[in-house]
Every structure is written in C-alpha cells, then in structure tokens.
CSV table of C-alpha atoms in Angstrom, one decimal:
chain,number,residue,atom,x,y,z
W,1,MET,CA,109.8,45.2,165.6
W,2,THR,CA,108.4,43.7,162.2
W,3,PHE,CA,111.0,43.1,159.4
W,4,TYR,CA,109.5,42.9,155.7
W,5,ASP,CA,110.8,41.4,152.5
W,6,THR,CA,110.9,44.0,149.7
W,7,ASP,CA,107.3,42.9,148.3
W,8,GLN,CA,105.8,43.0,151.9
W,9,ALA,CA,107.5,46.4,152.5
W,10,ASP,CA,106.2,47.8,149.3
W,11,GLN,CA,102.6,46.6,150.1
W,12,VAL,CA,102.8,48.1,153.8
W,13,ALA,CA,104.0,51.3,152.3
W,14,THR,CA,101.6,51.8,149.7
W,15,GLU,CA,98.7,51.0,152.0
W,16,PHE,CA,100.1,53.6,154.4
W,17,PHE,CA,100.4,56.4,151.8
W,18,ASP,CA,96.7,55.2,150.2
W,19,TYR,CA,94.9,55.2,153.5
W,20,TYR,CA,96.8,57.1,156.3
W,21,TYR,CA,99.2,59.7,155.4
W,22,HIS,CA,97.9,63.0,154.7
W,23,ASP,CA,100.1,65.6,152.5
W,24,ARG,CA,100.1,69.0,153.9
W,25,GLY,CA,101.4,70.4,150.7
W,26,LYS,CA,101.3,74.2,150.5
W,27,VAL,CA,100.4,74.5,154.2
W,28,LYS,CA,103.9,72.9,154.9
W,29,TRP,CA,105.6,75.2,152.6
W,30,ASP,CA,103.9,78.0,153.8
W,31,GLY,CA,105.1,77.3,157.4
W,32,TYR,CA,108.7,76.9,156.1
W,33,PHE,CA,108.5,80.2,154.1
W,34,LEU,CA,107.0,82.0,157.2
W,35,SER,CA,109.8,80.7,159.2
W,36,GLU,CA,112.6,81.5,156.8
W,37,HIS,CA,111.3,85.1,156.6
W,38,GLN,CA,111.0,85.5,160.3
W,39,ALA,CA,114.7,84.5,160.6
W,40,ALA,CA,115.5,86.9,157.9
W,41,LEU,CA,113.5,89.6,159.8
W,42,LYS,CA,115.4,89.0,163.1
W,43,LYS,CA,118.8,88.9,161.1
W,44,HIS,CA,118.0,92.5,159.7
W,45,LYS,CA,116.9,93.8,162.9
W,46,VAL,CA,119.9,92.7,164.6
W,47,ASP,CA,122.1,94.2,161.5
W,48,ALA,CA,120.4,97.3,161.6
W,49,THR,CA,121.1,98.2,165.3
W,50,LYS,CA,124.6,97.3,164.2
W,51,GLY,CA,124.4,99.9,161.4
W,52,LEU,CA,125.2,97.5,159.1
W,53,VAL,CA,122.0,97.9,156.8
W,54,ASP,CA,121.3,100.8,154.5
W,55,GLU,CA,117.9,101.7,155.5
W,56,ASP,CA,117.2,103.6,152.2
W,57,PHE,CA,117.9,100.6,150.1
C-alpha cells in the first residue's frame, strides 16, 4: 500500500479525477429515483392489500 503526503495525495486525486473518473451524473440520479419509486410502489401495493390505502385518492 502506498502512503502519500498531502501534496502527493492532491496530485494523485487531481490526476484521477481529470483523466480516469467518469461522473455518471443524471444517469446515477435517475437510477436512484427509479429505485425509490419502485420501493414506494411495492409499499403501496402491500398497504392496498391490507386495506390501508384509499384508492380514490
């Protein structure tokens, strides 16, 4: 394992983010939103089968 001093760590991090890291941006957030939406739909279905949801709402 390599240990860096502060200046070296900054240089390594800067090089990584400049040349190797690809930020997925909106794609990542869309995936997060879809995951949360799916969880909410599953909860709604469970609640509806228990009669806890007013379907007219």
